[in-house]
Amino acid sequence: MSEPLKIRNFTSSPLDLKVVERFESPTPLEAPQGLGNFTRNITSLVSNVTNGAVPNPTNRQLAENAQSFARQDVDVRCEPFTIASTDIRTTERGPNEIVRLTFENDGQRYRIDAPTPSHSSAVFVPLGGDNPKHFTGIYIPTSSFLAIYSSLELNSWMTHLNDRTPLSALSIPGTHNSPTCHKALPSVRCQAVGIRAQLDNGVRFFDIRVQPEFPDDPGRDNLILVHGVFPISLTGNKYLRDLVNETRSFLDQNPSETVIMSIKREGPGQHNDAQLSMILKDHYARPDDQQWFTEPRLPTLGEARGKILLMRRFALDDRLRGEHDGRGLYLDAENWAYNTPNDRHGDVCVQDFCEVLETENINEKIRFCCEHLDRASGEECNIEEARGGPLYLNFLSASNFWKVGCWPDRIAAKVNPKVVDHLTMMHDRENRGDGTAGVVVCDWVGDNGDWDLVRCIVGMNARLQSKHPR
């Protein structure tokens, strides 16, 4: 028998559960046949000779005129930012039935079916009325747990946040090796979709690795996008200039937003950090360019709106160290400890345990990720003084080139759902601080249109927004 239903309301609106209906599940969809494309990023030769996991069947959507076999009127209050426990079982006859939940807010009713046809998030359906609110639900079947979020426009989710909010107080979705969505070696590709799709779906932190192509020529701005010593595409070099142009175009269209861009020097050849710092200063993040935030500090959201904030993971040329009264240029994230479960360096506090050598170590990685989420949640910003804590960076990524089960997409397939579970059910249950998740840096978000992890991260800003409306 299923566990009793629990409902977590991540919105500022009180919700009342009014009706519970039960339906027999329609015939499950058949799983795809044949070989699975287990990496989506390896060359076609390897893909054609390797079997992958076949997706589980999913439920068909209920027909509009479907008849329930049971109906129950209930009255369960779900206050904002709380968890409501019920005695309602989500299954009665068997594990495959669907429960339809009808909620009410300010006289307007909404419904959601659980589990959803794709076992992912679903938008609540308003049942009549004018100007309904918009809610999204994420249901965790194994725990009979429903999390409810406000349905934000992910391309402009920062719009309603207070200008005086320190950037470190926000819950920010990010991507690891952000531009690596191209055909590449299996340990190189970390993303399912490109930069613009990431931005449009809420990602606001980019992790970028570059190789100066002409390091000895200060007049050339060519920075090749790389991952370690490898190019990010087997079909030709990709360049930082195009990525920056895409980001600037997005910010022109969405001036309420900001993007943190972390840049690190990698790649083969003879080049150094000092050369990279001068190329960036002269050709990209110029102090006189109003679309870049180049000061060596964490700004407020208002200061950063419409801008790219450069986080440097490189040393500065000596000529730049004297900027800003000797504090240099750009947000300093140069020297955090390698392979760390928790390291504070200047304005950043980092979890980047990346050497998952065996599949058995993935559970350890998940534990480190969740522990860092808990650290971030206890921070409380002083919005009157526009002062916050460190910027928590939480890398969900890890890999081992020599183990197929430890390639980026394989690890993401295990880590990402567990982090969704933690955020929906466990994160900030004790209300110790502002409940921030920090910057959560992910692999393979948006794969097959699945942005639930990003929605969960963005949803963690609701309590901060409620406390300090714009």
Short mmCIF file of C-alpha atoms in Angstrom, two decimals:
data_model
loop_
_atom_site.label_atom_id
_atom_site.label_comp_id
_atom_site.label_asym_id
_atom_site.label_seq_id
_atom_site.Cartn_x
_atom_site.Cartn_y
_atom_site.Cartn_z
CA MET A 1 0.00 0.00 0.00
CA SER A 2 1.21 3.51 -0.78
CA GLU A 3 2.29 6.00 1.84
CA PRO A 4 -0.14 8.77 2.85
CA LEU A 5 0.03 11.83 0.63
CA LYS A 6 2.17 14.77 1.73
CA ILE A 7 1.87 18.18 0.06
CA ARG A 8 4.55 20.86 0.18
CA ASN A 9 3.48 24.36 -0.79
CA PHE A 10 6.44 26.36 -2.11
CA THR A 11 4.21 29.32 -3.01
CA SER A 12 3.01 32.38 -1.11
CA SER A 13 -0.63 31.38 -1.76
CA PRO A 14 -2.58 29.22 0.71
CA LEU A 15 -4.13 26.22 -1.02
CA ASP A 16 -6.93 23.93 0.13
CA LEU A 17 -7.22 20.37 -1.16
CA LYS A 18 -10.96 19.85 -1.74
CA VAL A 19 -11.53 16.75 -3.88
CA VAL A 20 -9.71 13.46 -4.40
CA GLU A 21 -10.74 11.29 -7.36
CA ARG A 22 -9.31 7.93 -8.37
CA PHE A 23 -9.00 6.51 -11.88
CA GLU A 24 -7.78 3.30 -13.42
CA SER A 25 -4.63 4.06 -15.37
CA PRO A 26 -4.98 3.82 -19.15
CA THR A 27 -2.82 1.23 -20.88
CA PRO A 28 0.85 2.18 -20.42
CA LEU A 29 2.77 3.42 -23.41
CA GLU A 30 5.10 0.84 -24.86
CA ALA A 31 8.80 1.38 -24.30
CA PRO A 32 10.96 2.00 -27.37
CA GLN A 33 12.48 -1.11 -28.94
CA GLY A 34 16.06 -1.67 -30.12
CA LEU A 35 19.35 -0.27 -29.01
CA GLY A 36 19.39 2.59 -26.52
CA ASN A 37 21.46 5.65 -27.21
CA PHE A 38 23.16 5.52 -23.87
CA THR A 39 25.34 8.60 -24.08
CA ARG A 40 23.77 10.82 -26.74
CA ASN A 41 27.23 12.35 -27.07
CA ILE A 42 29.50 9.55 -28.20
CA THR A 43 30.28 9.05 -31.86
CA SER A 44 27.80 7.06 -33.92
CA LEU A 45 30.24 4.16 -34.26
CA VAL A 46 30.32 3.56 -30.52
CA SER A 47 26.60 4.22 -30.10
CA ASN A 48 25.75 1.54 -32.62
CA VAL A 49 27.57 -1.22 -30.78
CA THR A 50 26.59 -0.45 -27.20
CA ASN A 51 23.33 -1.28 -25.49
CA GLY A 52 21.75 1.27 -23.20
CA ALA A 53 18.94 1.30 -20.72
CA VAL A 54 15.47 1.30 -22.24
CA PRO A 55 13.15 3.92 -20.72
CA ASN A 56 10.37 2.66 -18.49
CA PRO A 57 6.80 2.79 -19.79
CA THR A 58 4.86 5.90 -18.88
CA ASN A 59 1.18 6.40 -18.16
CA ARG A 60 -1.14 7.68 -20.82
CA GLN A 61 -2.96 10.90 -20.07
CA LEU A 62 -6.48 10.55 -18.73
CA ALA A 63 -9.19 11.25 -21.26
CA GLU A 64 -11.19 14.40 -20.59
CA ASN A 65 -14.33 12.33 -20.01
CA ALA A 66 -12.64 9.61 -17.94
CA GLN A 67 -14.83 8.20 -15.17
CA SER A 68 -13.43 7.89 -11.66
CA PHE A 69 -14.08 4.77 -9.62
CA ALA A 70 -13.97 6.73 -6.34
CA ARG A 71 -14.47 10.32 -5.22
CA GLN A 72 -13.85 11.87 -1.83
CA ASP A 73 -14.54 15.39 -0.60
CA VAL A 74 -11.79 16.54 1.76
CA ASP A 75 -10.56 19.73 3.39
CA VAL A 76 -6.78 19.88 3.76
CA ARG A 77 -5.18 23.26 4.33
CA CYS A 78 -1.75 23.84 2.73
CA GLU A 79 -0.28 27.04 4.14
CA PRO A 80 2.49 28.85 2.26
CA PHE A 81 5.97 27.34 2.64
CA THR A 82 4.79 24.43 4.77
CA ILE A 83 4.25 20.67 4.43
CA ALA A 84 0.75 19.30 4.94
CA SER A 85 0.46 15.66 6.00
CA THR A 86 -2.72 13.78 5.12
CA ASP A 87 -4.22 10.33 5.67
CA ILE A 88 -5.01 10.07 1.96
CA ARG A 89 -3.53 7.02 0.24
CA THR A 90 -2.57 7.66 -3.37
CA THR A 91 -3.49 4.11 -4.41
CA GLU A 92 -6.37 1.85 -3.38
CA ARG A 93 -6.72 -0.92 -5.97
CA GLY A 94 -3.25 -1.16 -7.45
CA PRO A 95 0.04 0.62 -8.10
CA ASN A 96 -0.92 1.95 -11.54
CA GLU A 97 -3.99 4.01 -10.71
CA ILE A 98 -4.08 7.78 -11.06
CA VAL A 99 -5.27 10.17 -8.39
CA ARG A 100 -6.76 13.53 -9.39
CA LEU A 101 -6.40 16.29 -6.81
CA THR A 102 -8.53 19.44 -6.89
CA PHE A 103 -7.27 22.47 -4.95
CA GLU A 104 -8.86 25.83 -4.19
CA ASN A 105 -7.37 29.29 -3.75
CA ASP A 106 -9.46 32.47 -3.40
CA GLY A 107 -12.54 30.68 -4.73
CA GLN A 108 -10.73 29.44 -7.85
CA ARG A 109 -10.24 25.69 -8.30
CA TYR A 110 -7.34 23.87 -9.96
CA ARG A 111 -6.61 20.22 -10.59
CA ILE A 112 -3.59 18.03 -11.15
CA ASP A 113 -3.24 14.31 -11.89
CA ALA A 114 -0.59 12.21 -10.18
CA PRO A 115 1.50 10.62 -11.43
CA THR A 116 1.70 12.69 -14.60
CA PRO A 117 1.91 11.00 -18.02
CA SER A 118 5.68 11.52 -18.20
CA HIS A 119 6.45 11.23 -14.47
CA SER A 120 7.64 14.84 -14.56
CA SER A 121 6.21 18.23 -13.63
CA ALA A 122 2.72 19.25 -14.67
CA VAL A 123 0.88 22.55 -14.77
CA PHE A 124 -2.28 22.76 -12.67
CA VAL A 125 -5.43 23.02 -14.79
CA PRO A 126 -7.66 25.97 -13.76
CA LEU A 127 -11.33 25.02 -13.58
CA GLY A 128 -13.06 28.15 -14.84
CA GLY A 129 -12.81 31.61 -13.33
CA ASP A 130 -11.11 34.80 -14.45
CA ASN A 131 -7.41 35.59 -14.06
CA PRO A 132 -6.39 32.31 -12.43
CA LYS A 133 -3.02 31.93 -10.78
CA HIS A 134 -0.53 29.53 -12.28
CA PHE A 135 0.86 26.57 -10.36
CA THR A 136 3.18 23.70 -11.26
CA GLY A 137 3.34 20.38 -9.44
CA ILE A 138 6.17 17.88 -9.14
CA TYR A 139 5.05 14.51 -7.82
CA ILE A 140 7.45 11.96 -6.29
CA PRO A 141 5.60 8.61 -6.66
CA THR A 142 7.93 6.59 -4.42
CA SER A 143 7.13 8.87 -1.48
CA SER A 144 3.56 9.97 -2.36
CA PHE A 145 4.86 13.55 -2.18
CA LEU A 146 3.51 16.51 -4.15
CA ALA A 147 5.50 19.76 -4.33
CA ILE A 148 3.67 22.85 -5.60
CA TYR A 149 5.45 25.83 -7.17
CA SER A 150 4.35 29.06 -8.77
CA SER A 151 4.64 28.71 -12.55
CA LEU A 152 7.30 31.28 -13.38
CA GLU A 153 8.35 32.36 -16.83
CA LEU A 154 11.79 30.78 -16.79
CA ASN A 155 13.20 33.26 -19.32
CA SER A 156 12.57 36.12 -16.86
CA TRP A 157 12.31 34.53 -13.43
CA MET A 158 14.36 37.27 -11.74
CA THR A 159 11.79 39.94 -12.63
CA HIS A 160 9.90 39.95 -9.32
CA LEU A 161 12.91 39.73 -6.99
CA ASN A 162 13.95 42.76 -4.97
CA ASP A 163 16.80 44.83 -6.44
CA ARG A 164 18.56 44.92 -3.07
CA THR A 165 18.80 41.14 -2.85
CA PRO A 166 22.46 40.06 -2.71
CA LEU A 167 23.25 37.76 -5.62
CA SER A 168 24.54 35.20 -3.12
CA ALA A 169 21.06 34.94 -1.57
CA LEU A 170 19.47 33.63 -4.76
CA SER A 171 18.87 30.05 -5.85
CA ILE A 172 20.44 29.95 -9.32
CA PRO A 173 20.43 27.10 -11.84
CA GLY A 174 23.76 26.64 -13.59
CA THR A 175 25.41 24.29 -16.04
CA HIS A 176 28.83 22.63 -15.95
CA ASN A 177 30.92 22.95 -19.11
CA SER A 178 27.93 24.86 -20.42
CA PRO A 179 28.61 24.91 -24.20
CA THR A 180 29.39 21.17 -24.50
CA CYS A 181 26.21 20.15 -26.33
CA HIS A 182 27.93 19.22 -29.59
CA LYS A 183 29.06 15.86 -30.98
CA ALA A 184 32.12 15.07 -28.88
CA LEU A 185 33.98 12.44 -26.92
CA PRO A 186 31.86 10.77 -24.22
CA SER A 187 33.61 12.44 -21.29
CA VAL A 188 33.58 15.85 -23.00
CA ARG A 189 29.89 16.35 -23.68
CA CYS A 190 28.04 17.44 -20.56
CA GLN A 191 24.92 19.19 -21.90
CA ALA A 192 21.86 18.22 -23.90
CA VAL A 193 21.00 21.66 -25.32
CA GLY A 194 22.74 24.85 -26.37
CA ILE A 195 23.36 28.14 -24.59
CA ARG A 196 20.23 29.98 -25.74
CA ALA A 197 17.93 27.10 -24.78
CA GLN A 198 19.57 27.03 -21.36
CA LEU A 199 19.03 30.76 -20.90
CA ASP A 200 15.42 30.62 -22.07
CA ASN A 201 14.76 27.85 -19.55
CA GLY A 202 16.20 29.59 -16.51
CA VAL A 203 19.94 28.82 -16.39
CA ARG A 204 21.88 31.83 -15.05
CA PHE A 205 25.37 30.43 -14.36
CA PHE A 206 27.76 29.27 -17.06
CA ASP A 207 30.92 27.26 -16.47
CA ILE A 208 33.25 28.00 -19.40
CA ARG A 209 36.72 26.62 -20.22
CA VAL A 210 38.77 28.40 -22.89
CA GLN A 211 42.09 28.06 -24.73
CA PRO A 212 43.77 31.20 -26.15
CA GLU A 213 44.33 30.47 -29.84
CA PHE A 214 46.90 33.24 -30.38
CA PRO A 215 48.22 33.92 -26.87
CA ASP A 216 51.23 35.95 -28.03
CA ASP A 217 49.17 38.37 -30.13
CA PRO A 218 47.29 40.76 -27.81
CA GLY A 219 45.28 42.06 -30.76
CA ARG A 220 43.56 38.71 -31.34
CA ASP A 221 40.51 37.80 -29.24
CA ASN A 222 40.19 34.14 -30.33
CA LEU A 223 39.31 31.94 -27.34
CA ILE A 224 38.50 28.32 -28.23
CA LEU A 225 35.90 26.57 -26.07
CA VAL A 226 37.42 23.40 -24.60
CA HIS A 227 36.87 20.77 -21.91
CA GLY A 228 40.21 19.77 -20.46
CA VAL A 229 42.61 19.21 -23.35
CA PHE A 230 39.80 18.41 -25.79
CA PRO A 231 37.73 20.64 -28.09
CA ILE A 232 34.03 20.64 -27.30
CA SER A 233 33.08 19.64 -30.86
CA LEU A 234 34.44 17.02 -33.23
CA THR A 235 33.21 19.06 -36.20
CA GLY A 236 35.37 22.15 -35.67
CA ASN A 237 36.33 24.75 -33.08
CA LYS A 238 33.69 26.71 -31.19
CA TYR A 239 34.56 30.15 -29.81
CA LEU A 240 33.76 32.21 -26.73
CA ARG A 241 32.81 35.21 -28.89
CA ASP A 242 29.70 33.46 -30.22
CA LEU A 243 28.68 32.34 -26.74
CA VAL A 244 29.08 35.87 -25.37
CA ASN A 245 27.07 37.31 -28.26
CA GLU A 246 24.23 34.86 -27.54
CA THR A 247 24.27 35.82 -23.88
CA ARG A 248 24.28 39.54 -24.63
CA SER A 249 21.38 39.14 -27.04
CA PHE A 250 19.40 37.30 -24.37
CA LEU A 251 20.09 40.03 -21.80
CA ASP A 252 19.06 42.73 -24.29
CA GLN A 253 15.70 40.96 -24.59
CA ASN A 254 15.44 40.15 -20.85
CA PRO A 255 17.01 43.08 -18.96
CA SER A 256 15.66 41.85 -15.61
CA GLU A 257 18.12 38.95 -15.70
CA THR A 258 21.81 38.52 -14.97
CA VAL A 259 24.26 35.77 -15.93
CA ILE A 260 27.30 34.68 -13.93
CA MET A 261 30.02 33.49 -16.31
CA SER A 262 32.82 31.48 -14.73
CA ILE A 263 35.88 31.28 -17.01
CA LYS A 264 38.87 28.98 -16.59
CA ARG A 265 41.88 28.40 -18.85
CA GLU A 266 42.32 24.86 -20.15
CA GLY A 267 43.38 23.20 -23.40
CA PRO A 268 46.71 22.20 -24.98
CA GLY A 269 49.46 24.54 -26.14
CA GLN A 270 51.68 27.25 -24.70
CA HIS A 271 49.58 29.89 -22.96
CA ASN A 272 49.10 31.22 -19.45
CA ASP A 273 46.58 32.90 -17.16
CA ALA A 274 48.15 36.33 -17.55
CA GLN A 275 47.62 36.22 -21.31
CA LEU A 276 44.01 35.11 -20.84
CA SER A 277 43.31 37.89 -18.35
CA MET A 278 44.55 40.54 -20.80
CA ILE A 279 42.53 39.10 -23.70
CA LEU A 280 39.37 39.18 -21.57
CA LYS A 281 40.07 42.67 -20.27
CA ASP A 282 40.87 44.14 -23.70
CA HIS A 283 38.31 42.33 -25.86
CA TYR A 284 35.46 41.02 -23.69
CA ALA A 285 34.86 42.08 -20.08
CA ARG A 286 36.12 45.64 -20.40
CA PRO A 287 35.55 47.81 -17.32
CA ASP A 288 33.93 50.47 -19.55
CA ASP A 289 31.44 48.01 -21.09
CA GLN A 290 28.13 48.51 -19.29
CA GLN A 291 26.96 44.97 -20.07
CA TRP A 292 29.72 43.44 -17.93
CA PHE A 293 30.05 43.60 -14.14
CA THR A 294 33.82 43.59 -13.62
CA GLU A 295 34.26 44.62 -9.98
CA PRO A 296 35.92 42.09 -7.62
CA ARG A 297 32.85 41.63 -5.41
CA LEU A 298 29.40 40.10 -5.27
CA PRO A 299 26.81 42.69 -6.33
CA THR A 300 23.13 43.00 -5.57
CA LEU A 301 20.67 41.78 -8.16
CA GLY A 302 19.81 45.37 -9.03
CA GLU A 303 23.45 46.17 -9.78
CA ALA A 304 23.77 43.06 -11.95
CA ARG A 305 20.53 43.18 -13.95
CA GLY A 306 21.16 43.12 -17.68
CA LYS A 307 24.84 42.27 -17.16
CA ILE A 308 27.29 39.38 -17.31
CA LEU A 309 29.22 38.96 -14.08
CA LEU A 310 32.67 37.50 -14.77
CA MET A 311 33.90 35.00 -12.20
CA ARG A 312 37.58 34.35 -12.79
CA ARG A 313 39.19 30.98 -12.23
CA PHE A 314 42.52 32.31 -13.47
CA ALA A 315 45.31 34.53 -12.16
CA LEU A 316 45.55 38.15 -13.26
CA ASP A 317 48.34 39.75 -15.21
CA ASP A 318 50.44 41.96 -12.92
CA ARG A 319 49.16 45.02 -14.77
CA LEU A 320 45.61 44.26 -13.57
CA ARG A 321 46.31 43.49 -9.93
CA GLY A 322 46.29 47.15 -8.95
CA GLU A 323 42.72 47.74 -10.15
CA HIS A 324 40.11 48.60 -7.50
CA ASP A 325 42.67 49.61 -4.86
CA GLY A 326 44.69 46.46 -5.27
CA ARG A 327 41.77 44.02 -5.31
CA GLY A 328 42.11 43.40 -9.04
CA LEU A 329 39.35 42.71 -11.56
CA TYR A 330 36.42 40.30 -11.62
CA LEU A 331 35.00 38.05 -8.90
CA ASP A 332 37.91 36.00 -7.55
CA ALA A 333 37.35 32.22 -7.59
CA GLU A 334 40.91 31.38 -8.57
CA ASN A 335 42.07 28.86 -6.01
CA TRP A 336 39.41 26.65 -4.47
CA ALA A 337 40.61 23.18 -3.50
CA TYR A 338 40.48 20.48 -6.17
CA ASN A 339 37.96 17.64 -5.79
CA THR A 340 36.50 19.24 -2.70
CA PRO A 341 33.27 18.36 -0.87
CA ASN A 342 33.33 21.77 0.84
CA ASP A 343 35.82 24.63 0.49
CA ARG A 344 35.47 28.33 1.29
CA HIS A 345 37.61 30.60 -0.88
CA GLY A 346 36.97 34.33 -0.68
CA ASP A 347 33.41 35.05 -1.74
CA VAL A 348 32.63 31.49 -2.85
CA CYS A 349 31.95 28.27 -0.96
CA VAL A 350 32.32 25.26 -3.25
CA GLN A 351 31.34 21.60 -3.49
CA ASP A 352 33.13 20.14 -6.51
CA PHE A 353 33.82 16.48 -5.70
CA CYS A 354 34.40 15.45 -9.30
CA GLU A 355 36.50 12.27 -9.28
CA VAL A 356 33.83 9.59 -9.16
CA LEU A 357 36.08 6.69 -10.08
CA GLU A 358 33.51 3.89 -9.66
CA THR A 359 29.73 3.80 -9.95
CA GLU A 360 29.62 2.93 -6.25
CA ASN A 361 30.97 6.43 -5.52
CA ILE A 362 27.94 8.13 -7.08
CA ASN A 363 26.00 7.84 -3.80
CA GLU A 364 28.86 9.65 -2.06
CA LYS A 365 28.63 12.41 -4.67
CA ILE A 366 24.87 12.70 -4.08
CA ARG A 367 25.47 13.00 -0.34
CA PHE A 368 28.00 15.81 -0.84
CA CYS A 369 25.56 17.66 -3.14
CA CYS A 370 22.72 17.46 -0.61
CA GLU A 371 24.95 18.48 2.30
CA HIS A 372 26.02 21.59 0.38
CA LEU A 373 22.39 22.45 -0.34
CA ASP A 374 21.77 22.27 3.40
CA ARG A 375 24.70 24.61 4.08
CA ALA A 376 23.36 27.16 1.63
CA SER A 377 19.82 27.01 3.03
CA GLY A 378 20.92 28.24 6.45
CA GLU A 379 22.23 31.58 5.14
CA GLU A 380 20.11 34.67 5.78
CA CYS A 381 20.75 37.89 3.89
CA ASN A 382 20.42 41.41 5.25
CA ILE A 383 18.47 43.06 2.46
CA GLU A 384 18.39 46.45 4.19
CA GLU A 385 22.18 46.56 4.06
CA ALA A 386 22.26 44.61 0.78
CA ARG A 387 24.61 42.14 2.43
CA GLY A 388 24.66 38.36 2.12
CA GLY A 389 26.87 35.36 2.74
CA PRO A 390 29.23 33.62 0.33
CA LEU A 391 28.11 32.42 -3.07
CA TYR A 392 27.51 28.69 -2.68
CA LEU A 393 28.62 26.77 -5.77
CA ASN A 394 27.34 23.20 -5.85
CA PHE A 395 28.61 21.11 -8.77
CA LEU A 396 26.38 18.09 -9.45
CA SER A 397 28.85 17.01 -12.13
CA ALA A 398 31.51 14.29 -12.00
CA SER A 399 33.04 11.77 -14.39
CA ASN A 400 35.64 9.11 -15.07
CA PHE A 401 36.67 8.76 -18.72
CA TRP A 402 37.67 5.12 -18.25
CA LYS A 403 34.33 3.94 -16.80
CA VAL A 404 31.26 3.98 -19.04
CA GLY A 405 29.02 4.08 -15.98
CA CYS A 406 30.82 7.22 -14.81
CA TRP A 407 30.49 9.31 -17.97
CA PRO A 408 28.72 12.66 -17.43
CA ASP A 409 25.30 11.63 -18.76
CA ARG A 410 25.30 8.43 -16.72
CA ILE A 411 26.15 10.24 -13.50
CA ALA A 412 23.58 12.98 -14.22
CA ALA A 413 20.91 10.32 -14.74
CA LYS A 414 21.43 9.26 -11.11
CA VAL A 415 22.37 12.53 -9.43
CA ASN A 416 19.77 14.88 -10.93
CA PRO A 417 16.64 12.93 -9.82
CA LYS A 418 18.06 12.54 -6.31
CA VAL A 419 18.66 16.28 -6.07
CA VAL A 420 15.09 16.92 -7.26
CA ASP A 421 13.90 14.58 -4.49
CA HIS A 422 16.01 16.41 -1.92
CA LEU A 423 14.90 19.88 -2.99
CA THR A 424 11.22 18.98 -3.04
CA MET A 425 11.04 16.90 0.13
CA MET A 426 13.97 17.76 2.41
CA HIS A 427 15.48 21.15 1.55
CA ASP A 428 15.04 23.81 4.24
CA ARG A 429 12.34 21.92 6.14
CA GLU A 430 13.43 23.61 9.36
CA ASN A 431 13.32 27.16 7.93
CA ARG A 432 16.77 27.95 9.37
CA GLY A 433 17.54 30.77 6.94
CA ASP A 434 16.33 32.08 3.59
CA GLY A 435 16.20 28.59 2.12
CA THR A 436 18.51 29.37 -0.77
CA ALA A 437 19.93 26.52 -2.79
CA GLY A 438 22.88 28.60 -3.96
CA VAL A 439 24.21 28.08 -7.48
CA VAL A 440 23.45 24.49 -8.49
CA VAL A 441 25.69 23.54 -11.42
CA CYS A 442 24.20 20.69 -13.44
CA ASP A 443 24.93 18.30 -16.29
CA TRP A 444 22.36 17.24 -18.90
CA VAL A 445 19.44 19.47 -17.86
CA GLY A 446 16.82 19.96 -20.56
CA ASP A 447 17.35 16.47 -21.96
CA ASN A 448 14.14 15.49 -23.77
CA GLY A 449 12.55 18.71 -22.50
CA ASP A 450 13.01 17.84 -18.81
CA TRP A 451 13.65 21.07 -16.90
CA ASP A 452 12.29 19.89 -13.54
CA LEU A 453 15.61 20.30 -11.74
CA VAL A 454 15.85 23.90 -12.97
CA ARG A 455 12.23 24.57 -11.90
CA CYS A 456 12.97 23.20 -8.43
CA ILE A 457 16.02 25.43 -8.05
CA VAL A 458 14.21 28.56 -9.26
CA GLY A 459 11.26 27.68 -7.02
CA MET A 460 13.47 27.99 -3.94
CA ASN A 461 13.44 31.80 -4.41
CA ALA A 462 9.74 32.06 -3.55
CA ARG A 463 10.16 32.51 0.21
CA LEU A 464 12.83 35.18 -0.29
CA GLN A 465 10.55 36.92 -2.78
CA SER A 466 7.65 36.76 -0.32
CA LYS A 467 9.76 38.24 2.50
CA HIS A 468 11.21 41.01 0.33
CA PRO A 469 8.90 41.78 -2.63
CA ARG A 470 10.14 44.07 -5.34
#
